[in-house]
PDB file of C-alpha atoms in Angstrom:
ATOM      1  CA  HIS A   3     232.441 120.291 129.204  1.00 44.00           C
ATOM      2  CA  ARG A   4     236.023 121.534 128.965  1.00 50.00           C
ATOM      3  CA  PRO A   5     237.911 122.900 125.968  1.00 52.00           C
ATOM      4  CA  VAL A   6     240.751 120.762 124.638  1.00 50.00           C
ATOM      5  CA  ARG A   7     243.917 122.137 123.107  1.00 53.00           C
ATOM      6  CA  ALA A   8     244.465 121.534 119.411  1.00 49.00           C
ATOM      7  CA  VAL A   9     247.559 121.377 117.231  1.00 49.00           C
ATOM      8  CA  HIS A  10     247.880 123.500 114.114  1.00 48.00           C
ATOM      9  CA  ARG A  11     249.088 121.503 111.137  1.00 52.00           C
ATOM     10  CA  GLY A  12     249.214 123.345 107.843  1.00 51.00           C
ATOM     11  CA  GLU A  13     245.919 124.931 106.873  1.00 50.00           C
ATOM     12  CA  GLY A  14     243.506 123.365 109.330  1.00 51.00           C
ATOM     13  CA  TRP A  15     243.321 122.628 113.020  1.00 48.00           C
ATOM     14  CA  THR A  16     243.737 119.000 113.969  1.00 52.00           C
ATOM     15  CA  PRO A  17     242.477 118.036 117.420  1.00 49.00           C
ATOM     16  CA  LEU A  18     244.792 116.234 119.792  1.00 49.00           C
ATOM     17  CA  ARG A  19     242.425 113.329 119.429  1.00 48.00           C
ATOM     18  CA  ILE A  20     244.379 110.332 118.235  1.00 54.00           C
ATOM     19  CA  GLU A  21     242.824 107.175 116.903  1.00 71.00           C
ATOM     20  CA  HIS A  22     243.870 105.791 120.245  1.00 74.00           C
ATOM     21  CA  ARG A  23     241.939 102.542 119.965  1.00 77.00           C
ATOM     22  CA  THR A  24     243.465 101.528 116.642  1.00 78.00           C
ATOM     23  CA  ARG A  25     246.957 102.486 117.805  1.00 78.00           C
ATOM     24  CA  GLY A  26     246.657 100.804 121.197  1.00 84.00           C
ATOM     25  CA  ILE A  27     247.159 104.110 123.048  1.00 83.00           C
ATOM     26  CA  GLN A  28     245.519 104.590 126.439  1.00 88.00           C
ATOM     27  CA  ILE A  29     244.245 108.025 127.489  1.00 88.00           C
ATOM     28  CA  HIS A  30     244.380 108.961 131.170  1.00 93.00           C
ATOM     29  CA  LEU A  31     242.298 111.853 132.522  1.00 93.00           C
ATOM     30  CA  PHE A  32     243.812 114.388 134.919  1.00 94.00           C
ATOM     31  CA  VAL A  33     241.641 117.366 135.934  1.00 93.00           C
ATOM     32  CA  ARG A  34     242.420 120.520 137.867  1.00 92.00           C
ATOM     33  CA  ASP A  35     239.263 121.768 139.619  1.00 89.00           C
ATOM     34  CA  ALA A  36     240.610 125.302 140.051  1.00 91.00           C
ATOM     35  CA  LYS A  37     243.659 127.262 138.922  1.00 92.00           C
ATOM     36  CA  LEU A  38     244.822 128.008 142.460  1.00 94.00           C
ATOM     37  CA  ALA A  39     244.815 126.232 145.807  1.00 92.00           C
ATOM     38  CA  ALA A  40     246.209 128.030 148.862  1.00 93.00           C
ATOM     39  CA  GLY A  41     247.713 130.690 146.581  1.00 94.00           C
ATOM     40  CA  LYS A  42     249.647 128.167 144.478  1.00 95.00           C
ATOM     41  CA  ALA A  43     248.905 126.228 141.308  1.00 95.00           C
ATOM     42  CA  ALA A  44     246.262 123.637 142.154  1.00 95.00           C
ATOM     43  CA  PRO A  45     247.196 119.982 141.715  1.00 95.00           C
ATOM     44  CA  PHE A  46     245.739 117.797 139.020  1.00 94.00           C
ATOM     45  CA  VAL A  47     243.565 114.905 140.203  1.00 94.00           C
ATOM     46  CA  TYR A  48     243.747 111.549 138.415  1.00 95.00           C
ATOM     47  CA  HIS A  49     240.345 110.193 137.400  1.00 94.00           C
ATOM     48  CA  GLY A  50     241.353 107.072 135.456  1.00 95.00           C
ATOM     49  CA  ARG A  51     241.497 105.765 131.909  1.00 94.00           C
ATOM     50  CA  VAL A  52     239.035 107.151 129.376  1.00 92.00           C
ATOM     51  CA  THR A  53     237.952 106.581 125.821  1.00 88.00           C
ATOM     52  CA  VAL A  54     236.782 109.265 123.387  1.00 85.00           C
ATOM     53  CA  ARG A  55     233.042 108.893 122.742  1.00 86.00           C
ATOM     54  CA  SER A  56     232.549 111.931 120.472  1.00 83.00           C
ATOM     55  CA  HIS A  57     233.883 115.363 119.587  1.00 79.00           C
ATOM     56  CA  SER A  58     232.604 118.516 117.896  1.00 80.00           C
ATOM     57  CA  GLY A  59     233.797 121.984 116.991  1.00 78.00           C
ATOM     58  CA  THR A  60     237.265 123.163 116.112  1.00 72.00           C
ATOM     59  CA  ARG A  61     238.427 126.087 118.249  1.00 70.00           C
ATOM     60  CA  PRO A  62     237.708 125.142 120.986  1.00 77.00           C
ATOM     61  CA  ILE A  63     236.864 121.518 120.428  1.00 75.00           C
ATOM     62  CA  SER A  64     234.385 119.775 122.723  1.00 81.00           C
ATOM     63  CA  VAL A  65     235.201 116.188 123.608  1.00 82.00           C
ATOM     64  CA  THR A  66     232.994 113.660 125.359  1.00 87.00           C
ATOM     65  CA  LEU A  67     234.990 111.083 127.304  1.00 89.00           C
ATOM     66  CA  GLU A  68     233.879 107.908 129.018  1.00 91.00           C
ATOM     67  CA  LEU A  69     235.651 106.577 132.103  1.00 93.00           C
ATOM     68  CA  ILE A  70     236.572 102.937 131.623  1.00 93.00           C
ATOM     69  CA  ASP A  71     238.007 102.221 135.077  1.00 80.00           C
TER      70      ASP A  71
END
Protein backbone atom coordinates (compact mmCIF):
# COMPACT_ATOMS: atom_id res chain seq x y z
CA HIS A 1 0.00 0.00 0.00
CA ARG A 2 1.62 3.25 -1.11
CA PRO A 3 0.14 6.74 -1.30
CA VAL A 4 -0.32 8.20 -4.78
CA ARG A 5 0.03 11.86 -5.62
CA ALA A 6 -3.10 13.71 -6.66
CA VAL A 7 -3.72 16.82 -8.74
CA HIS A 8 -5.79 19.70 -7.41
CA ARG A 9 -8.35 20.90 -9.92
CA GLY A 10 -10.72 23.58 -8.72
CA GLU A 11 -12.59 22.63 -5.57
CA GLY A 12 -11.86 18.93 -5.26
CA TRP A 13 -8.90 16.62 -5.52
CA THR A 14 -8.77 14.49 -8.63
CA PRO A 15 -6.53 11.43 -8.45
CA LEU A 16 -3.91 10.90 -11.11
CA ARG A 17 -5.93 7.89 -12.10
CA ILE A 18 -6.86 8.20 -15.74
CA GLU A 19 -9.44 6.08 -17.46
CA HIS A 20 -6.42 4.43 -18.98
CA ARG A 21 -8.27 1.49 -20.50
CA THR A 22 -10.76 3.61 -22.42
CA ARG A 23 -8.02 5.97 -23.62
CA GLY A 24 -5.60 3.21 -24.58
CA ILE A 25 -2.97 4.43 -22.09
CA GLN A 26 -0.60 1.91 -20.52
CA ILE A 27 0.59 2.37 -16.93
CA HIS A 28 4.09 1.18 -16.02
CA LEU A 29 5.07 0.64 -12.38
CA PHE A 30 8.42 1.88 -11.06
CA VAL A 31 9.09 1.50 -7.32
CA ARG A 32 11.87 2.79 -5.11
CA ASP A 33 12.35 0.43 -2.14
CA ALA A 34 14.15 3.05 -0.04
CA LYS A 35 14.94 6.76 -0.32
CA LEU A 36 18.70 6.24 -0.17
CA ALA A 37 21.19 3.65 -1.39
CA ALA A 38 24.88 4.09 -0.55
CA GLY A 39 24.17 7.67 0.57
CA LYS A 40 22.55 8.67 -2.74
CA ALA A 41 19.01 8.65 -4.07
CA ALA A 42 17.99 5.03 -4.56
CA PRO A 43 17.13 3.92 -8.09
CA PHE A 44 13.63 3.05 -9.18
CA VAL A 45 13.04 -0.58 -10.16
CA TYR A 46 10.75 -1.39 -13.10
CA HIS A 47 8.09 -3.97 -12.27
CA GLY A 48 6.07 -4.01 -15.50
CA ARG A 49 2.73 -2.88 -16.87
CA VAL A 50 -0.20 -2.61 -14.47
CA THR A 51 -3.89 -1.93 -14.52
CA VAL A 52 -5.87 -0.11 -11.82
CA ARG A 53 -8.12 -2.57 -9.98
CA SER A 54 -9.58 -0.18 -7.38
CA HIS A 55 -8.95 3.02 -5.44
CA SER A 56 -10.21 4.65 -2.25
CA GLY A 57 -9.66 7.78 -0.21
CA THR A 58 -8.66 11.23 -1.34
CA ARG A 59 -5.60 12.56 0.48
CA PRO A 60 -3.75 10.23 0.31
CA ILE A 61 -5.47 7.97 -2.16
CA SER A 62 -4.94 4.21 -1.97
CA VAL A 63 -4.69 2.41 -5.29
CA THR A 64 -4.71 -1.32 -5.93
CA LEU A 65 -2.78 -2.27 -9.06
CA GLU A 66 -2.53 -5.58 -10.86
CA LEU A 67 0.60 -6.57 -12.78
CA ILE A 68 -0.30 -7.66 -16.29
CA ASP A 69 3.15 -8.73 -17.49
